[in-house]
């Protein structure tokens, strides 16, 4: 048996959208189960996101600390953001987020991993990139507002972040996935063997 996720779509007999927000919505589907029964499933419809694990030459990761109201925490995270335009190239979005949130650019980009953050209740797909060869971006810093106005930036050794993840001290999905994926990649075929930055992404198709 091949251990690999596969696309599949069960029959939907009815759909409603009881809530539409600024960026996301809630959808209710009536789904036919394998035994023929029909059940109702509510889930958040999400445009998708990108995240960037930016690793510098001293093996430090660029992280930021931001207030997240739903969980009532300030979380240490890696730069991330929404795919604002349907069909947007995720690499372009990742470059933009690294610039806007950290005023940093990178020479080398790879796809680190692709994840569904909470597939039981949301269709959000996230592509996590590895960025290396970091340097300061040119031009003016991006003007931040709201929660981002209170954001803190730091560069933290990769091993220290890994310790914090396993100790239950760091909880952001993209940070946890990114840190552990880098360590796994190093223990395997190495970082240069990761997928190219514009590798296909069936969850959020795009034009290269």
PDB file of C-alpha atoms in Angstrom:
ATOM      1  CA  UNK A   1       0.000   0.000   0.000  1.00  0.00           C
ATOM      2  CA  UNK A   2       1.323   3.448  -0.950  1.00  0.00           C
ATOM      3  CA  UNK A   3       1.127   5.962   1.895  1.00  0.00           C
ATOM      4  CA  UNK A   4       0.040   9.008  -0.063  1.00  0.00           C
ATOM      5  CA  UNK A   5      -2.914  11.376   0.187  1.00  0.00           C
ATOM      6  CA  UNK A   6      -5.259  11.092  -2.798  1.00  0.00           C
ATOM      7  CA  UNK A   7      -7.973  13.425  -4.087  1.00  0.00           C
ATOM      8  CA  UNK A   8     -11.567  12.250  -3.723  1.00  0.00           C
ATOM      9  CA  UNK A   9     -14.923  14.005  -3.674  1.00  0.00           C
ATOM     10  CA  UNK A  10     -18.100  12.544  -2.223  1.00  0.00           C
ATOM     11  CA  UNK A  11     -21.474  13.594  -3.565  1.00  0.00           C
ATOM     12  CA  UNK A  12     -22.914  16.841  -2.226  1.00  0.00           C
ATOM     13  CA  UNK A  13     -26.698  17.116  -2.473  1.00  0.00           C
ATOM     14  CA  UNK A  14     -27.092  20.681  -1.148  1.00  0.00           C
ATOM     15  CA  UNK A  15     -24.890  23.651  -0.270  1.00  0.00           C
ATOM     16  CA  UNK A  16     -25.529  26.903   1.584  1.00  0.00           C
ATOM     17  CA  UNK A  17     -23.247  29.740   2.709  1.00  0.00           C
ATOM     18  CA  UNK A  18     -24.616  31.017   6.049  1.00  0.00           C
ATOM     19  CA  UNK A  19     -21.715  33.451   6.594  1.00  0.00           C
ATOM     20  CA  UNK A  20     -19.464  35.524   4.328  1.00  0.00           C
ATOM     21  CA  UNK A  21     -16.551  37.419   5.833  1.00  0.00           C
ATOM     22  CA  UNK A  22     -13.928  39.729   4.422  1.00  0.00           C
ATOM     23  CA  UNK A  23     -11.521  36.967   3.429  1.00  0.00           C
ATOM     24  CA  UNK A  24     -13.234  33.699   4.368  1.00  0.00           C
ATOM     25  CA  UNK A  25     -16.731  32.244   4.545  1.00  0.00           C
ATOM     26  CA  UNK A  26     -18.570  29.331   6.152  1.00  0.00           C
ATOM     27  CA  UNK A  27     -20.150  26.691   3.907  1.00  0.00           C
ATOM     28  CA  UNK A  28     -22.655  24.001   4.832  1.00  0.00           C
ATOM     29  CA  UNK A  29     -22.715  20.887   2.623  1.00  0.00           C
ATOM     30  CA  UNK A  30     -25.043  17.893   2.752  1.00  0.00           C
ATOM     31  CA  UNK A  31     -22.687  14.996   1.984  1.00  0.00           C
ATOM     32  CA  UNK A  32     -23.600  11.436   0.999  1.00  0.00           C
ATOM     33  CA  UNK A  33     -21.730   8.896   3.158  1.00  0.00           C
ATOM     34  CA  UNK A  34     -20.573   5.469   1.876  1.00  0.00           C
ATOM     35  CA  UNK A  35     -23.604   3.792   3.492  1.00  0.00           C
ATOM     36  CA  UNK A  36     -25.985   6.149   1.686  1.00  0.00           C
ATOM     37  CA  UNK A  37     -26.855   8.374   4.633  1.00  0.00           C
ATOM     38  CA  UNK A  38     -26.632  12.138   4.205  1.00  0.00           C
ATOM     39  CA  UNK A  39     -24.875  14.210   6.851  1.00  0.00           C
ATOM     40  CA  UNK A  40     -24.334  17.944   7.199  1.00  0.00           C
ATOM     41  CA  UNK A  41     -20.795  19.326   7.324  1.00  0.00           C
ATOM     42  CA  UNK A  42     -19.939  22.961   8.200  1.00  0.00           C
ATOM     43  CA  UNK A  43     -16.490  24.267   7.294  1.00  0.00           C
ATOM     44  CA  UNK A  44     -14.568  27.449   6.688  1.00  0.00           C
ATOM     45  CA  UNK A  45     -13.711  28.258   3.069  1.00  0.00           C
ATOM     46  CA  UNK A  46     -10.237  29.800   2.896  1.00  0.00           C
ATOM     47  CA  UNK A  47      -8.250  31.280  -0.033  1.00  0.00           C
ATOM     48  CA  UNK A  48      -5.026  29.571   1.021  1.00  0.00           C
ATOM     49  CA  UNK A  49      -1.796  30.859   2.534  1.00  0.00           C
ATOM     50  CA  UNK A  50       1.965  30.860   2.236  1.00  0.00           C
ATOM     51  CA  UNK A  51       4.604  30.838   4.956  1.00  0.00           C
ATOM     52  CA  UNK A  52       8.357  31.345   4.880  1.00  0.00           C
ATOM     53  CA  UNK A  53      10.977  29.667   7.035  1.00  0.00           C
ATOM     54  CA  UNK A  54      13.831  32.112   6.444  1.00  0.00           C
ATOM     55  CA  UNK A  55      17.133  30.564   7.538  1.00  0.00           C
ATOM     56  CA  UNK A  56      20.233  32.756   7.751  1.00  0.00           C
ATOM     57  CA  UNK A  57      23.912  31.848   7.455  1.00  0.00           C
ATOM     58  CA  UNK A  58      24.203  31.443  11.234  1.00  0.00           C
ATOM     59  CA  UNK A  59      21.447  28.789  11.274  1.00  0.00           C
ATOM     60  CA  UNK A  60      18.950  31.205  12.787  1.00  0.00           C
ATOM     61  CA  UNK A  61      15.304  31.441  11.777  1.00  0.00           C
ATOM     62  CA  UNK A  62      13.577  34.773  11.274  1.00  0.00           C
ATOM     63  CA  UNK A  63      10.510  34.770  13.555  1.00  0.00           C
ATOM     64  CA  UNK A  64       7.944  37.310  14.636  1.00  0.00           C
ATOM     65  CA  UNK A  65       5.692  37.569  17.672  1.00  0.00           C
ATOM     66  CA  UNK A  66       2.103  38.574  17.041  1.00  0.00           C
ATOM     67  CA  UNK A  67      -1.173  38.682  18.963  1.00  0.00           C
ATOM     68  CA  UNK A  68      -3.748  36.130  17.775  1.00  0.00           C
ATOM     69  CA  UNK A  69      -7.156  36.986  19.146  1.00  0.00           C
ATOM     70  CA  UNK A  70      -8.970  33.646  18.584  1.00  0.00           C
ATOM     71  CA  UNK A  71      -6.507  31.834  20.881  1.00  0.00           C
ATOM     72  CA  UNK A  72      -5.787  34.834  23.172  1.00  0.00           C
ATOM     73  CA  UNK A  73      -2.035  34.418  22.811  1.00  0.00           C
ATOM     74  CA  UNK A  74       0.979  36.197  21.444  1.00  0.00           C
ATOM     75  CA  UNK A  75       2.545  33.531  19.255  1.00  0.00           C
ATOM     76  CA  UNK A  76       6.008  33.246  17.780  1.00  0.00           C
ATOM     77  CA  UNK A  77       5.510  32.610  14.067  1.00  0.00           C
ATOM     78  CA  UNK A  78       7.319  32.613  10.745  1.00  0.00           C
ATOM     79  CA  UNK A  79       6.293  35.207   8.129  1.00  0.00           C
ATOM     80  CA  UNK A  80       3.030  34.186   6.467  1.00  0.00           C
ATOM     81  CA  UNK A  81       0.051  35.599   4.657  1.00  0.00           C
ATOM     82  CA  UNK A  82      -2.978  34.945   2.491  1.00  0.00           C
ATOM     83  CA  UNK A  83      -3.081  34.244  -1.196  1.00  0.00           C
ATOM     84  CA  UNK A  84      -4.955  37.449  -1.933  1.00  0.00           C
ATOM     85  CA  UNK A  85      -5.632  36.782  -5.616  1.00  0.00           C
ATOM     86  CA  UNK A  86      -7.121  33.519  -6.970  1.00  0.00           C
ATOM     87  CA  UNK A  87      -4.474  31.669  -8.967  1.00  0.00           C
ATOM     88  CA  UNK A  88      -1.658  33.822  -7.554  1.00  0.00           C
ATOM     89  CA  UNK A  89       1.793  32.291  -7.835  1.00  0.00           C
ATOM     90  CA  UNK A  90       2.575  31.246  -4.232  1.00  0.00           C
ATOM     91  CA  UNK A  91       6.271  32.079  -4.597  1.00  0.00           C
ATOM     92  CA  UNK A  92       5.386  35.681  -5.453  1.00  0.00           C
ATOM     93  CA  UNK A  93       3.146  35.808  -2.386  1.00  0.00           C
ATOM     94  CA  UNK A  94       5.920  34.391  -0.182  1.00  0.00           C
ATOM     95  CA  UNK A  95       8.452  36.943  -1.440  1.00  0.00           C
ATOM     96  CA  UNK A  96       5.926  39.680  -0.705  1.00  0.00           C
ATOM     97  CA  UNK A  97       5.220  38.441   2.834  1.00  0.00           C
ATOM     98  CA  UNK A  98       8.919  38.191   3.707  1.00  0.00           C
ATOM     99  CA  UNK A  99       9.392  41.759   2.494  1.00  0.00           C
ATOM    100  CA  UNK A 100       6.301  43.181   4.181  1.00  0.00           C
ATOM    101  CA  UNK A 101       6.701  41.479   7.552  1.00  0.00           C
ATOM    102  CA  UNK A 102      10.491  41.462   7.913  1.00  0.00           C
ATOM    103  CA  UNK A 103      11.895  43.776   5.187  1.00  0.00           C
ATOM    104  CA  UNK A 104      14.119  40.910   4.060  1.00  0.00           C
ATOM    105  CA  UNK A 105      14.812  39.294   0.686  1.00  0.00           C
ATOM    106  CA  UNK A 106      16.271  35.871  -0.112  1.00  0.00           C
ATOM    107  CA  UNK A 107      18.465  34.491  -2.904  1.00  0.00           C
ATOM    108  CA  UNK A 108      17.443  30.824  -2.703  1.00  0.00           C
ATOM    109  CA  UNK A 109      13.916  29.428  -2.444  1.00  0.00           C
ATOM    110  CA  UNK A 110      12.576  25.870  -2.132  1.00  0.00           C
ATOM    111  CA  UNK A 111       9.231  24.341  -1.238  1.00  0.00           C
ATOM    112  CA  UNK A 112       9.619  22.940   2.264  1.00  0.00           C
ATOM    113  CA  UNK A 113       6.191  21.323   2.649  1.00  0.00           C
ATOM    114  CA  UNK A 114       2.475  21.671   1.865  1.00  0.00           C
ATOM    115  CA  UNK A 115      -0.139  21.222   4.577  1.00  0.00           C
ATOM    116  CA  UNK A 116      -3.862  21.441   5.264  1.00  0.00           C
ATOM    117  CA  UNK A 117      -3.985  23.248   8.606  1.00  0.00           C
ATOM    118  CA  UNK A 118      -7.309  21.942   9.969  1.00  0.00           C
ATOM    119  CA  UNK A 119      -8.902  19.642   7.357  1.00  0.00           C
ATOM    120  CA  UNK A 120     -11.719  18.587   9.664  1.00  0.00           C
ATOM    121  CA  UNK A 121     -13.196  22.088   9.683  1.00  0.00           C
ATOM    122  CA  UNK A 122     -11.425  24.282   7.131  1.00  0.00           C
ATOM    123  CA  UNK A 123     -10.143  23.890   3.562  1.00  0.00           C
ATOM    124  CA  UNK A 124      -7.094  26.128   4.137  1.00  0.00           C
ATOM    125  CA  UNK A 125      -3.998  24.910   2.294  1.00  0.00           C
ATOM    126  CA  UNK A 126      -0.590  26.352   3.188  1.00  0.00           C
ATOM    127  CA  UNK A 127       2.649  26.119   1.229  1.00  0.00           C
ATOM    128  CA  UNK A 128       5.683  26.544   3.482  1.00  0.00           C
ATOM    129  CA  UNK A 129       8.818  27.766   1.724  1.00  0.00           C
ATOM    130  CA  UNK A 130      12.457  27.585   2.790  1.00  0.00           C
ATOM    131  CA  UNK A 131      14.300  30.847   2.032  1.00  0.00           C
ATOM    132  CA  UNK A 132      18.082  31.176   2.321  1.00  0.00           C
ATOM    133  CA  UNK A 133      20.702  33.730   1.385  1.00  0.00           C
ATOM    134  CA  UNK A 134      18.991  36.466   3.381  1.00  0.00           C
ATOM    135  CA  UNK A 135      19.720  40.174   3.135  1.00  0.00           C
ATOM    136  CA  UNK A 136      17.968  43.451   3.884  1.00  0.00           C
ATOM    137  CA  UNK A 137      15.378  44.497   1.307  1.00  0.00           C
ATOM    138  CA  UNK A 138      15.761  47.766  -0.551  1.00  0.00           C
ATOM    139  CA  UNK A 139      13.398  50.700  -0.256  1.00  0.00           C
ATOM    140  CA  UNK A 140      11.034  51.842   2.455  1.00  0.00           C
ATOM    141  CA  UNK A 141       9.693  49.454   5.046  1.00  0.00           C
ATOM    142  CA  UNK A 142       6.113  48.314   4.514  1.00  0.00           C
ATOM    143  CA  UNK A 143       3.681  50.271   6.695  1.00  0.00           C
ATOM    144  CA  UNK A 144       2.009  47.935   9.202  1.00  0.00           C
ATOM    145  CA  UNK A 145      -1.286  48.351  11.061  1.00  0.00           C
ATOM    146  CA  UNK A 146      -3.596  46.630  13.565  1.00  0.00           C
ATOM    147  CA  UNK A 147      -2.012  43.521  15.172  1.00  0.00           C
ATOM    148  CA  UNK A 148       1.075  43.853  12.996  1.00  0.00           C
ATOM    149  CA  UNK A 149       1.825  47.275  14.486  1.00  0.00           C
ATOM    150  CA  UNK A 150       2.701  45.482  17.751  1.00  0.00           C
ATOM    151  CA  UNK A 151       4.811  42.806  16.077  1.00  0.00           C
ATOM    152  CA  UNK A 152       8.281  41.877  17.369  1.00  0.00           C
ATOM    153  CA  UNK A 153      11.007  40.439  15.140  1.00  0.00           C
ATOM    154  CA  UNK A 154      13.884  38.155  16.148  1.00  0.00           C
ATOM    155  CA  UNK A 155      16.367  35.655  14.754  1.00  0.00           C
ATOM    156  CA  UNK A 156      16.425  32.475  16.827  1.00  0.00           C
ATOM    157  CA  UNK A 157      18.707  29.433  16.418  1.00  0.00           C
ATOM    158  CA  UNK A 158      16.936  26.558  14.670  1.00  0.00           C
ATOM    159  CA  UNK A 159      17.834  24.113  17.447  1.00  0.00           C
ATOM    160  CA  UNK A 160      16.343  26.432  20.079  1.00  0.00           C
ATOM    161  CA  UNK A 161      13.066  26.590  18.160  1.00  0.00           C
ATOM    162  CA  UNK A 162      13.016  22.797  17.834  1.00  0.00           C
ATOM    163  CA  UNK A 163      13.460  22.457  21.575  1.00  0.00           C
ATOM    164  CA  UNK A 164      10.588  24.889  22.166  1.00  0.00           C
ATOM    165  CA  UNK A 165       8.321  22.996  19.773  1.00  0.00           C
ATOM    166  CA  UNK A 166       8.923  19.651  21.506  1.00  0.00           C
ATOM    167  CA  UNK A 167       8.579  21.256  24.945  1.00  0.00           C
ATOM    168  CA  UNK A 168       5.105  22.546  24.076  1.00  0.00           C
ATOM    169  CA  UNK A 169       6.212  26.182  24.276  1.00  0.00           C
ATOM    170  CA  UNK A 170       5.679  27.094  20.607  1.00  0.00           C
ATOM    171  CA  UNK A 171       2.334  26.384  18.949  1.00  0.00           C
ATOM    172  CA  UNK A 172       2.001  28.124  15.586  1.00  0.00           C
ATOM    173  CA  UNK A 173       1.297  25.522  12.905  1.00  0.00           C
ATOM    174  CA  UNK A 174       3.604  26.920  10.225  1.00  0.00           C
ATOM    175  CA  UNK A 175       6.487  27.424  12.652  1.00  0.00           C
ATOM    176  CA  UNK A 176       6.145  23.892  14.056  1.00  0.00           C
ATOM    177  CA  UNK A 177       5.843  22.293  10.615  1.00  0.00           C
ATOM    178  CA  UNK A 178       8.618  24.421   9.135  1.00  0.00           C
ATOM    179  CA  UNK A 179      11.160  23.822  11.897  1.00  0.00           C
ATOM    180  CA  UNK A 180      10.622  20.061  12.049  1.00  0.00           C
ATOM    181  CA  UNK A 181      10.594  19.782   8.242  1.00  0.00           C
ATOM    182  CA  UNK A 182      13.974  21.520   7.943  1.00  0.00           C
ATOM    183  CA  UNK A 183      15.455  19.127  10.470  1.00  0.00           C
ATOM    184  CA  UNK A 184      13.939  16.149   8.637  1.00  0.00           C
ATOM    185  CA  UNK A 185      15.231  17.400   5.286  1.00  0.00           C
ATOM    186  CA  UNK A 186      18.740  17.796   6.666  1.00  0.00           C
ATOM    187  CA  UNK A 187      18.640  14.298   8.123  1.00  0.00           C
ATOM    188  CA  UNK A 188      17.520  12.961   4.732  1.00  0.00           C
ATOM    189  CA  UNK A 189      18.704  14.077   1.301  1.00  0.00           C
ATOM    190  CA  UNK A 190      19.616  17.631   2.342  1.00  0.00           C
ATOM    191  CA  UNK A 191      18.039  21.045   1.844  1.00  0.00           C
ATOM    192  CA  UNK A 192      19.099  21.362  -1.793  1.00  0.00           C
ATOM    193  CA  UNK A 193      17.093  18.229  -2.626  1.00  0.00           C
ATOM    194  CA  UNK A 194      13.813  19.906  -1.647  1.00  0.00           C
ATOM    195  CA  UNK A 195      11.241  20.612  -4.355  1.00  0.00           C
ATOM    196  CA  UNK A 196      11.848  23.682  -6.516  1.00  0.00           C
ATOM    197  CA  UNK A 197      10.148  26.896  -5.471  1.00  0.00           C
ATOM    198  CA  UNK A 198       7.606  26.726  -8.306  1.00  0.00           C
ATOM    199  CA  UNK A 199       6.708  23.038  -7.921  1.00  0.00           C
ATOM    200  CA  UNK A 200       3.052  22.244  -8.751  1.00  0.00           C
ATOM    201  CA  UNK A 201       0.557  22.656  -5.918  1.00  0.00           C
ATOM    202  CA  UNK A 202      -2.714  20.845  -6.712  1.00  0.00           C
ATOM    203  CA  UNK A 203      -4.430  22.284  -3.641  1.00  0.00           C
ATOM    204  CA  UNK A 204      -4.057  25.817  -5.044  1.00  0.00           C
ATOM    205  CA  UNK A 205      -3.230  25.638  -8.775  1.00  0.00           C
ATOM    206  CA  UNK A 206      -1.333  28.575 -10.216  1.00  0.00           C
ATOM    207  CA  UNK A 207       0.390  29.747 -13.369  1.00  0.00           C
ATOM    208  CA  UNK A 208       4.199  29.832 -13.184  1.00  0.00           C
TER     209      UNK A 208
END
